[in-house]
Coordinates of C-alpha atoms and ligand atoms in Angstrom, one line a residue:
X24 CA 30.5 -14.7 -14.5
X25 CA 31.4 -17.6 -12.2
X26 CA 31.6 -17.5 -8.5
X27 CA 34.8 -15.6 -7.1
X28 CA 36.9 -18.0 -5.3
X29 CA 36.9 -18.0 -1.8
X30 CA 39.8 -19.3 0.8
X31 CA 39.4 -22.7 1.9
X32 CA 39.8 -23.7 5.5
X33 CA 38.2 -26.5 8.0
X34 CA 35.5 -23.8 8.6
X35 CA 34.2 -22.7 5.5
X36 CA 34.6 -25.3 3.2
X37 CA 32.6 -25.0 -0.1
X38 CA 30.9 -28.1 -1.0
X39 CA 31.7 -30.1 -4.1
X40 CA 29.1 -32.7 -4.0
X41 CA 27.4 -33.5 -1.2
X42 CA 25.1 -36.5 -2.3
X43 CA 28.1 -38.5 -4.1
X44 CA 30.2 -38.9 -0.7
X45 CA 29.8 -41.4 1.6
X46 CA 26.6 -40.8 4.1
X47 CA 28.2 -40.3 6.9
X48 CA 30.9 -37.9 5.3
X49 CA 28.2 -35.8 3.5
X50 CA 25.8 -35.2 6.4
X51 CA 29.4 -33.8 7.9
X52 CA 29.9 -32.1 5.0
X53 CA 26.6 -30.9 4.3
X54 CA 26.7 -29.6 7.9
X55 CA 29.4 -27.7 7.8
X56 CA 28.7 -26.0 4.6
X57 CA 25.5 -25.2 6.1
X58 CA 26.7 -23.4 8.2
X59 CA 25.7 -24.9 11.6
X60 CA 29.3 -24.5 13.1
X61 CA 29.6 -21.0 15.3
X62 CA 33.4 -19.7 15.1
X63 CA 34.7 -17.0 16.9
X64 CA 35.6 -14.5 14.2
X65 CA 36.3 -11.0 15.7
X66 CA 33.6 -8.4 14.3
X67 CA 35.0 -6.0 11.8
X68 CA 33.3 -2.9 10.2
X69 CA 36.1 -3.9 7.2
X70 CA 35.1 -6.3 4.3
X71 CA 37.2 -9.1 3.3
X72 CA 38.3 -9.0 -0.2
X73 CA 36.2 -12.0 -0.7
X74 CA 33.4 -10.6 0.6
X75 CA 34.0 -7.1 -1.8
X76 CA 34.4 -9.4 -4.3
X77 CA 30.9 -12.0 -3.9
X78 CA 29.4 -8.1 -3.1
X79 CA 30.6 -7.1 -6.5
X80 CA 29.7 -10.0 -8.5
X81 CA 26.2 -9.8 -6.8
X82 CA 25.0 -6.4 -8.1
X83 CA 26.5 -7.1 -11.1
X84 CA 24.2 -9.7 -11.7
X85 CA 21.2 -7.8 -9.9
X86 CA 22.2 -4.7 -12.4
X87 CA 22.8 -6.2 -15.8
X88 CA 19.9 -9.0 -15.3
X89 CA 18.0 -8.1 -12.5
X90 CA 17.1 -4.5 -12.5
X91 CA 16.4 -4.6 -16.4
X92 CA 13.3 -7.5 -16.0
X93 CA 12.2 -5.9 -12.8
X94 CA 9.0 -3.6 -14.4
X95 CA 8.2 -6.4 -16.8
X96 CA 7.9 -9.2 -14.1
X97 CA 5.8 -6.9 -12.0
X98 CA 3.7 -5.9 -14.2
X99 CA 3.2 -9.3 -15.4
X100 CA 2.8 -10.6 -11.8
X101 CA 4.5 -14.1 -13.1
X102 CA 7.2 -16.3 -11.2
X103 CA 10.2 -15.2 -13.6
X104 CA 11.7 -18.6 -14.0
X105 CA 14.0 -17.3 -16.2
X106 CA 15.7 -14.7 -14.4
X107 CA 15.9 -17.5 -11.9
X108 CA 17.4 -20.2 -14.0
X109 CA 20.3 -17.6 -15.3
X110 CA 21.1 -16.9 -11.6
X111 CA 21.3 -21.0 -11.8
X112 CA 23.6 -20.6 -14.7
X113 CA 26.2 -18.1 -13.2
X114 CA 26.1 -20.2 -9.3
X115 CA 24.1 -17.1 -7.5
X116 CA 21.3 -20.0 -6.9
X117 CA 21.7 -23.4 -5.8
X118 CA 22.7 -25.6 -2.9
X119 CA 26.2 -25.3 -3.6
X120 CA 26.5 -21.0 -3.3
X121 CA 24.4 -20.6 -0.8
X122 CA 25.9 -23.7 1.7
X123 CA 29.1 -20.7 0.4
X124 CA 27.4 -18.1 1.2
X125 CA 26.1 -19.4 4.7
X126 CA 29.7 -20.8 5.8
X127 CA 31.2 -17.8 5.9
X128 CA 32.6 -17.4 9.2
X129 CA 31.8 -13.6 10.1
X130 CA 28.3 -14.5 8.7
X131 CA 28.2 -11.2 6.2
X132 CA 28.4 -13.0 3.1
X133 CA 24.6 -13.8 3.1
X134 CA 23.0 -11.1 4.2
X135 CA 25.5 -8.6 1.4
X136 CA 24.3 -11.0 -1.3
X137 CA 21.0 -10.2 -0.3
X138 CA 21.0 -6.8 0.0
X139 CA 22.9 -6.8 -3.8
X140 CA 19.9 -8.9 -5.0
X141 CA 16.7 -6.7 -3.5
X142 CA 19.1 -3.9 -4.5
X143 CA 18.4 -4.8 -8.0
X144 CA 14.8 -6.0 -7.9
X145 CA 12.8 -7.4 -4.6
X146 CA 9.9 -9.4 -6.7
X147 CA 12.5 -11.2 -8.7
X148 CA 15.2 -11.0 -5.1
X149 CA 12.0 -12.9 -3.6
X150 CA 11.7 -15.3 -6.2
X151 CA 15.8 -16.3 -6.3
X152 CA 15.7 -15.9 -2.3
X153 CA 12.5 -17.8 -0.8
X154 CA 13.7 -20.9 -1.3
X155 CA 15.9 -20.0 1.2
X156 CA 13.4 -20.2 3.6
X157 CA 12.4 -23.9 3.0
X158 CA 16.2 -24.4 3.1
X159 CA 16.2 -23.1 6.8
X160 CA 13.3 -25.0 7.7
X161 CA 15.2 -28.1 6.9
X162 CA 18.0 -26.6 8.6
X163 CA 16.2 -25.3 11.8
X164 CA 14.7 -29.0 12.5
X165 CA 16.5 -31.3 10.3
X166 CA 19.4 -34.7 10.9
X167 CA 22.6 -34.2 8.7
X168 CA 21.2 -36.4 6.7
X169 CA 18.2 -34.8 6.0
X170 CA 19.9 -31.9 4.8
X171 CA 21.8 -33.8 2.2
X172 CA 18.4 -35.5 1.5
X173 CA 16.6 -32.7 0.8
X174 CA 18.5 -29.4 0.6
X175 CA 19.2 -29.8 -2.9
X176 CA 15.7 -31.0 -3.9
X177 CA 14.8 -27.5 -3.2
X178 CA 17.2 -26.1 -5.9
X179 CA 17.7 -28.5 -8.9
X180 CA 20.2 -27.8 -10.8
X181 CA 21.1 -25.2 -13.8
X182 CA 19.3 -27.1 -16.4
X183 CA 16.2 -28.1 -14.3
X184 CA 15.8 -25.0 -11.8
X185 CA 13.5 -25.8 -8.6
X186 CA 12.2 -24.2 -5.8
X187 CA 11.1 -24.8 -2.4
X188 CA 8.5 -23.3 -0.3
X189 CA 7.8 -23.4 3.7
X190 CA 4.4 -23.3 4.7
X191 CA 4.0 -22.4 8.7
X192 CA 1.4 -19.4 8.0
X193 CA -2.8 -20.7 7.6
X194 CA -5.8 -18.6 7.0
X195 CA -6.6 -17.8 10.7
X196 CA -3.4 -17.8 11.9
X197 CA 0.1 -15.8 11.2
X198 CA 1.3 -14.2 14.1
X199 CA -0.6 -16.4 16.4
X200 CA 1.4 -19.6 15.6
X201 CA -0.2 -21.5 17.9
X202 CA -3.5 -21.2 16.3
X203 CA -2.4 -23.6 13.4
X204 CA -5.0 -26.2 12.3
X205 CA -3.2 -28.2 10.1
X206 CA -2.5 -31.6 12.1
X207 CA -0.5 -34.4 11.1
X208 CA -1.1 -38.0 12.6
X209 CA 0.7 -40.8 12.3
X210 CA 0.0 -44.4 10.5
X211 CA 2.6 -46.7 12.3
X212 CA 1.1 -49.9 10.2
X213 CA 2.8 -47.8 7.1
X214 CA 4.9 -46.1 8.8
X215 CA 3.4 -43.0 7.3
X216 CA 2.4 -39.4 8.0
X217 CA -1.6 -37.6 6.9
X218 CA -1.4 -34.5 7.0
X219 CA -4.5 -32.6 6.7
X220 CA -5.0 -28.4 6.8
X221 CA -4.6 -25.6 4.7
X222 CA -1.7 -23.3 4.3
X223 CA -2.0 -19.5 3.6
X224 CA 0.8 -17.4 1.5
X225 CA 3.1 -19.5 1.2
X226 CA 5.7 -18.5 -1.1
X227 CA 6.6 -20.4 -3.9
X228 CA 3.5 -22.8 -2.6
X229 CA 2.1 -25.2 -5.1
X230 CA 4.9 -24.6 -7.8
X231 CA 7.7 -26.1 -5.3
X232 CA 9.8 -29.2 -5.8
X233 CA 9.9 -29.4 -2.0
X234 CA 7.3 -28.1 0.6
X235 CA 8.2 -27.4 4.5
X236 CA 5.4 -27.9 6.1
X237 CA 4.7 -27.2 9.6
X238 CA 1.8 -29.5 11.2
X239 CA 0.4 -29.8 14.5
X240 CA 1.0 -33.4 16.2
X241 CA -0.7 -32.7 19.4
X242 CA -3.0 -29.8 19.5
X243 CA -3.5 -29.7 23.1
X244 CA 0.1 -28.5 23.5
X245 CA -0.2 -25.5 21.1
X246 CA 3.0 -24.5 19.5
X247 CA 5.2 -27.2 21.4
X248 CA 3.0 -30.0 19.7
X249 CA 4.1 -28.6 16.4
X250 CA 6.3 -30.7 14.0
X251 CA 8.0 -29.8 10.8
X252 CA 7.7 -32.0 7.5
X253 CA 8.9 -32.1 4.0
X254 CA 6.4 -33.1 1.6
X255 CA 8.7 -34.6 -1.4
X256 CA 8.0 -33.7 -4.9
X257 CA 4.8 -34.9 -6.1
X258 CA 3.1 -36.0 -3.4
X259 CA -0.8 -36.5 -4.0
X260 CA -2.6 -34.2 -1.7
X261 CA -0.5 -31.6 -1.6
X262 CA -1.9 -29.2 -4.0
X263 CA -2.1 -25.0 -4.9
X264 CA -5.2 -23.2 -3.5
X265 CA -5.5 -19.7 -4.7
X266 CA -2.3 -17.4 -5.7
X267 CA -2.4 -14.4 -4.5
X268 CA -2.8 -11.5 -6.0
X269 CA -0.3 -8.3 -4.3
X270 CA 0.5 -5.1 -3.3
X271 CA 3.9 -5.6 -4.1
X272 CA 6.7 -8.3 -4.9
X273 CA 4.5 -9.4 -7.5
X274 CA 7.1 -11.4 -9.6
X275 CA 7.2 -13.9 -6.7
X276 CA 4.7 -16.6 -6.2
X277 CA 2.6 -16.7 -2.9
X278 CA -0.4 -18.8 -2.8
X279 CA -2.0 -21.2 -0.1
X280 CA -1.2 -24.8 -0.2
X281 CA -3.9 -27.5 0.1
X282 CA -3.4 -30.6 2.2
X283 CA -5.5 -33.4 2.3
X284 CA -4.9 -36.5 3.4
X285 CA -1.5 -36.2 2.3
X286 CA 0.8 -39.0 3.4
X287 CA 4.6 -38.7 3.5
X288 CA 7.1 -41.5 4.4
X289 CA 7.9 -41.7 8.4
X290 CA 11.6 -40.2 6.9
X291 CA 10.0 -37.1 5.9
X292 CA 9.7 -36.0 9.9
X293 CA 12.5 -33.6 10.2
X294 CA 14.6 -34.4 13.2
X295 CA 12.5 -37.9 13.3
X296 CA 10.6 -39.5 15.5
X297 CA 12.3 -40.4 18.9
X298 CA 13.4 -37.0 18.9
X299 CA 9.7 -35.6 18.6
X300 CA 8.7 -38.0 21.2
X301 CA 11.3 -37.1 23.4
X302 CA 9.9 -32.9 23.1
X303 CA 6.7 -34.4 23.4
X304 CA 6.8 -36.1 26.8
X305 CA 8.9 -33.6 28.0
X306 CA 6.2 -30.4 26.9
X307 CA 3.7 -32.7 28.1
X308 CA 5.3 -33.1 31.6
X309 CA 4.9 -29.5 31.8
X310 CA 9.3 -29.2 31.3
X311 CA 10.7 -26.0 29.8
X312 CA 11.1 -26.4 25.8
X313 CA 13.6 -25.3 24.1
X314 CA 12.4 -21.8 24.1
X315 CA 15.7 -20.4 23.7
X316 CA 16.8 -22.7 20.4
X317 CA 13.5 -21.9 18.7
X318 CA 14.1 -18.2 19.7
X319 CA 17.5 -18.7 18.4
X320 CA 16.2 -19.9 15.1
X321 CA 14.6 -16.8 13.9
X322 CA 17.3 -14.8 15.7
X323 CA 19.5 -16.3 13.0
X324 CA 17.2 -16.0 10.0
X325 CA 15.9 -12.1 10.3
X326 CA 18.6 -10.4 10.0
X327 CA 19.3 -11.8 6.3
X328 CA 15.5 -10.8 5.5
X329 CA 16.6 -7.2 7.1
X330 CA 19.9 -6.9 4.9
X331 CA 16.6 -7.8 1.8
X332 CA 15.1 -4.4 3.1
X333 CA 18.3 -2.6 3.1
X334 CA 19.0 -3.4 -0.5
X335 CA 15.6 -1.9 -1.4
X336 CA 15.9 1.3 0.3
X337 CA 19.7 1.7 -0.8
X338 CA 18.0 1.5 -4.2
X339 CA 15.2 4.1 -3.9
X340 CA 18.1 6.6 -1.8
X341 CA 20.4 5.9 -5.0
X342 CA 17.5 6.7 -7.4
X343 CA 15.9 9.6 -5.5
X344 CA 19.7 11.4 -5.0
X345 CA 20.5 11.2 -8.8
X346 CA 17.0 12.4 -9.6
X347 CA 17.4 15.5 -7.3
X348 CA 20.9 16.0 -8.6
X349 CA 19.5 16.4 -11.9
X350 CA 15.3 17.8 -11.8
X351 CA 15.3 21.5 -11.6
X352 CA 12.6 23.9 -10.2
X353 CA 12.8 27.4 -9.5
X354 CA 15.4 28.0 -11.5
X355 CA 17.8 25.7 -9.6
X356 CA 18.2 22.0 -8.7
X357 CA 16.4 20.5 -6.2
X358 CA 18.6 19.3 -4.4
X359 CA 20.1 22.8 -3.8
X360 CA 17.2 23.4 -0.9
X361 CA 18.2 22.1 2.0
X362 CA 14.1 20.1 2.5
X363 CA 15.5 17.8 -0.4
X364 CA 19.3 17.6 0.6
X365 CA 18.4 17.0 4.4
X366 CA 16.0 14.3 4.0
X367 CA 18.6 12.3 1.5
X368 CA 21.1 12.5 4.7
X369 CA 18.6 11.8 7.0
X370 CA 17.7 8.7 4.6
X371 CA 21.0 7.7 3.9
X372 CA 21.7 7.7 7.8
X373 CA 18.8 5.7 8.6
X374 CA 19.8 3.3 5.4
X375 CA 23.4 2.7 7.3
X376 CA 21.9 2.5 10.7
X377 CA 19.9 -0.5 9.7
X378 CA 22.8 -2.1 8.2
X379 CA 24.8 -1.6 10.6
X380 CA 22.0 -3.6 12.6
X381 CA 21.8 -6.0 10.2
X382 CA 25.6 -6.8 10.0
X383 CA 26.0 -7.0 13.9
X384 CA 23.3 -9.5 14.5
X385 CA 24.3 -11.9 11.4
X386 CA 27.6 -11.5 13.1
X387 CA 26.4 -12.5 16.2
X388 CA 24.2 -15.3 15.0
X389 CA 27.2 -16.8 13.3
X390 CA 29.9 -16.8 16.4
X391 CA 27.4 -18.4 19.2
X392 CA 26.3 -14.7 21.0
X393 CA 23.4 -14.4 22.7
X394 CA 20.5 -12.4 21.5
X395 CA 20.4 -10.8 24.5
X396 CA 17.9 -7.8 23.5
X397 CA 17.1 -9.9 20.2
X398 CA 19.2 -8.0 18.0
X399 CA 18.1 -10.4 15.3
X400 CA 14.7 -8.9 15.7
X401 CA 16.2 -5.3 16.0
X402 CA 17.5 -5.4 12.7
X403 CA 14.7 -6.6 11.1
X404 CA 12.4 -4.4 12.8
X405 CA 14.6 -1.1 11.9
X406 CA 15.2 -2.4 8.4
X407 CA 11.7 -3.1 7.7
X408 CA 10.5 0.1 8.8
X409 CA 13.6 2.1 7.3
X410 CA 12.6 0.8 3.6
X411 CA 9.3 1.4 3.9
X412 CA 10.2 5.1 4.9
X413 CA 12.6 5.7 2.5
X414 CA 10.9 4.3 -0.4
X415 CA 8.1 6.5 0.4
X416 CA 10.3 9.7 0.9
X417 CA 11.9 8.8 -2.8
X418 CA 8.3 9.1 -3.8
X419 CA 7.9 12.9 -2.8
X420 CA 11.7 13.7 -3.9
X421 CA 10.3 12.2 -7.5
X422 CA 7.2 14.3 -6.8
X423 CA 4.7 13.4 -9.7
X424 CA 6.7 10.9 -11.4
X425 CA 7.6 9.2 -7.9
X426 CA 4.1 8.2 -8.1
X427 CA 4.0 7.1 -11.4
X428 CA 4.6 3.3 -12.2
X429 CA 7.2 4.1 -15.3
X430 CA 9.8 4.9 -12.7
X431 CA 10.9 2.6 -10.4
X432 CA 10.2 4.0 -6.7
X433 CA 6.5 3.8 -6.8
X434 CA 7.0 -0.1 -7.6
X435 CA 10.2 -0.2 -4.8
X436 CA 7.4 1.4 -2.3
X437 CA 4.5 -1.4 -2.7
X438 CA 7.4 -4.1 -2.5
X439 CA 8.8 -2.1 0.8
X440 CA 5.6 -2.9 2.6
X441 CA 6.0 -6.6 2.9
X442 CA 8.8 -6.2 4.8
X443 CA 6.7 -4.7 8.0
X444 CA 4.4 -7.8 7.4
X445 CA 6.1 -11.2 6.8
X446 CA 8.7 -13.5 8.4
X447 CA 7.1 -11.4 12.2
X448 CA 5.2 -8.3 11.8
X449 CA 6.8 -4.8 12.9
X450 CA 4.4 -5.6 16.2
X451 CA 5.7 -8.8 17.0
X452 CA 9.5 -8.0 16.6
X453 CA 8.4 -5.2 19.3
X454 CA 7.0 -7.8 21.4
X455 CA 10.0 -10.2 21.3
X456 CA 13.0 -7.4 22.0
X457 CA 10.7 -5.9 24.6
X458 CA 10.6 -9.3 26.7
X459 CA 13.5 -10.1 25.5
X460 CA 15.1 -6.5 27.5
X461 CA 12.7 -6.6 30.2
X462 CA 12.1 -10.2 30.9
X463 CA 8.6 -9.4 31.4
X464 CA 6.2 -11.6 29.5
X465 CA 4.4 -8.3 27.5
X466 CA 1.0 -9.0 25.9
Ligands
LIG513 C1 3.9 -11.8 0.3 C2 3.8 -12.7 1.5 C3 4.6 -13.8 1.6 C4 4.5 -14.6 2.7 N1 5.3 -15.8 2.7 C5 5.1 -16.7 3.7 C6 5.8 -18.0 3.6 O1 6.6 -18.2 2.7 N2 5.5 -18.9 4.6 C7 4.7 -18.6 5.6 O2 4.5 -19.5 6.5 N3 4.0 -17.4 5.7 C8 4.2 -16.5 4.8 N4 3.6 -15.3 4.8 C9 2.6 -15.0 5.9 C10 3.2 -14.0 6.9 O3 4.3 -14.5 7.6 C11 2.0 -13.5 7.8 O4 1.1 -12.8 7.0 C12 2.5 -12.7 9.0 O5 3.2 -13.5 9.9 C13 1.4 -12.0 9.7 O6 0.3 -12.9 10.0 P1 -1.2 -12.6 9.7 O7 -1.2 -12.1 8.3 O8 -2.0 -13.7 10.1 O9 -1.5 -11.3 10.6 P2 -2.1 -11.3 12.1 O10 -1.3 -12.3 12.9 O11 -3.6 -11.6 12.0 O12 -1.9 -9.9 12.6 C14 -2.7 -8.8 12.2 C15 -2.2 -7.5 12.9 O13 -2.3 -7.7 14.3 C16 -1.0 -7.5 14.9 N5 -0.9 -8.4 16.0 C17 -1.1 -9.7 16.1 N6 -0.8 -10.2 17.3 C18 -0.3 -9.1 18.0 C19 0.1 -8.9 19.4 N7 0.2 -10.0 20.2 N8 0.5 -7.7 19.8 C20 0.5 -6.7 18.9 N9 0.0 -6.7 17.6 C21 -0.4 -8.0 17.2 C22 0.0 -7.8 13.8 O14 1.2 -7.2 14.0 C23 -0.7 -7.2 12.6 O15 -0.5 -5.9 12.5 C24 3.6 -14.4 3.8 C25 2.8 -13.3 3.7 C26 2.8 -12.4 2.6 C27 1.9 -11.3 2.5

């Protein structure tokens, strides 16, 4: 398998090799590919053929490698670098597919890649995928030539797979970002950043190439003194505290990351530093941050974790509907009363709901619209909850063997969970759309 071809045009150019062009030509590139253009693409319930096609070669990988390692990773609760390094091998993972995936201009690609991937596993989706998330960090805060810098770092290449991690969350603060401890202060004789905290499950922390990490730079203005680094590989003082040991999407790594006295080149500031002193004096004047940016940010990046939770409950529906089909009680199949048959529509309704959620606000994200009700948060929220709920009703369609851990919807259950927890609890996407819609600053 090889990557399908996509159409070439100023807007969604696929990148050949970023770090061998000139530096000013590459940042372009690099930001291009990236994604950070917004286009004007008319929404369209109807796939491109290049988008049926990437959606095809996606589940075929997620099937045929994917699905069949899924129980074995689990139950070994190890990162499966090999799954990983043959999604390397066929383009599904690196810089070059996903800055592919990314510049497509109705912004689908991405999250139908995603929902292919947790479709065939979401431990082993997790461990292909949350590099992604150090990727956006880079993105979110990072020059052009930043991106080019490190973007890659966080993938390796085919023969030498890496990962990247980012590390925001800390023991006694998730939610609550502006409760982070870990501080960063600058050495201008070196021209050098320590960074000193502890980071709580971060995934992929400790076995990353590249870490994200966000620090504090002046505590006294809570989360506007906050800055974003990248700690390049092998840094001393950046090291893995404990891994943790989970409910569900055990195959990925998630551990805390220890940093002390870390010191990174001045570089190594994403955005740099006249641009962080800039925010500074401006939050420190007391003038309005970019709220609406930051807002924006997350906007962008949930509804790709929402299309994750749609591929997991599209699998438990798909497994529960062919198990009903087929288990017979009472002399008939189960699916022949209507408890069974009604609750696979109402699943399957709630499935398309969510990703019709999903698909509007990647839309959205990518053509400029405002997140007027944060309808990235929406379809996170609805997905979240939908795949929790549906995993848990395949579980009493399965009855007795739902429960058990030789069939898959018992394992597709624990992984659901996460989704309600990470990347902004269930409560907190609640809390942004209902400020958001009421412009009322809810508690
Ligand atoms: C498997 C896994 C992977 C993760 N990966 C990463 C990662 O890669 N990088 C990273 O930085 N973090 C990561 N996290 C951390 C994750 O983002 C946090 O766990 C999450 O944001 C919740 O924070 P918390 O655990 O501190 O919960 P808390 O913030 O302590 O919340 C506890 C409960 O209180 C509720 N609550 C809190 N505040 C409010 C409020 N104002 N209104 C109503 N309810 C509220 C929450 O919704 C929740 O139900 C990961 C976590 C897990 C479990």
């Amino acid at each position: 398998m090889a990557t399908p071809e996509t159409k070439t045009t100023e807007q969604e150019r696929p990148v050949q090799d970023g770090r061998a062009a000139e530096a000013n030509d590459a940042a372009a590139e690099a930001t291009a590919s990236l994604g950070i253009e917004v286009g004007d693409t008319p929404y369209s319930l109807e796939l491109s053929q290049d988008q049926k096609d990437i959606r095809e070669w996606a589940h075929g990988f997620a099937e045929q490698v994917v699905r069949p390692a899924a129980h074995e990773w689990d139950e070994k609760e190890e990162f499966p670098w090999p799954v990983v390094q043959e999604a390397a091998k066929i383009g599904l993972y690196g810089f070059e597919s996903i800055a592919q995936f990314w510049a497509d201009p109705s912004g689908l690609t991405f999250p139908i890649v995603n929902e292919e991937l947790f479709w065939g596993d979401a431990g082993i989706g997790m461990s292909i995928f949350g590099t992604t998330l150090a990727v956006a960090g880079i993105y979110g805060s990072g020059t052009p030539e930043q991106m080019v810098e490190w973007v890659p770092q966080c993938f390796g290449d085919e023969k030498d797979v890496k990962v990247g991690a980012f590390c925001a969350s800390e023991p006694d603060a998730g939610s609550d970002v502006s409760g982070y401890r870990t501080t960063a202060k600058y050495d201008e004789g070196k021209d050098e950043w320590v960074i000193n905290g502890q980071k709580a499950w971060a995934t992929n922390g400790g076995i990353a190439n590249v870490h994200v990490v966000i620090a504090s730079v002046d505590r006294e203005l809570g989360s506007r003194g906050h800055a974003a680094f990248v700690i390049p590989p092998g840094t001393k003082g950046c090291e893995q505290g404990a891994k943790v040991k989970k409910h569900g999407i055990r195959a990925s790594h998630t551990a805390d990351v220890h940093l002390d006295d870390c010191r990174v080149p001045g570089s190594c500031l994403l955005g740099g530093k006249e641009k962080l002193d800039e925010r500074l004096a401006k939050a420190r004047e007391g003038k309005s941050a970019k709220g609406q940016a930051a807002m924006r940010t997350f906007e962008l990046s949930r509804p790709t974790v929402g299309a994750q939770a749609v591929g997991i409950a599209r699998a438990a529906y798909e497994y529960a509907l062919d198990y009903a089909k087929e288990r017979e009680a009472f002399g008939r199949k189960i699916i022949e009363n209507q408890a069974i048959a009604f609750a696979l529509a109402d699943i399957k309704m709630e499935i398309d709901a969510a990703r019709l959620l999903v698909h509007r606000a990647a839309w959205m994200g990518k053509n400029g619209k405002d997140f007027e009700a944060a309808e990235g948060s929406m379809s996170k929220l609805k997905a979240g909850e939908v795949a929790v709920w549906v995993t848990e009703r395949a579980i009493q369609i399965l009855g007795g063997n739902g429960y058990s851990r030789e069939f898959p919807v018992e394992r597709m259950h624990r992984d659901a969970k996460i989704w309600t927890i990470f990347e902004g609890t269930s409560e907190i996407q609640r809390l942004v759309i209902s400020r958001a819609i009421s412009g009322v600053h809810i508690q």
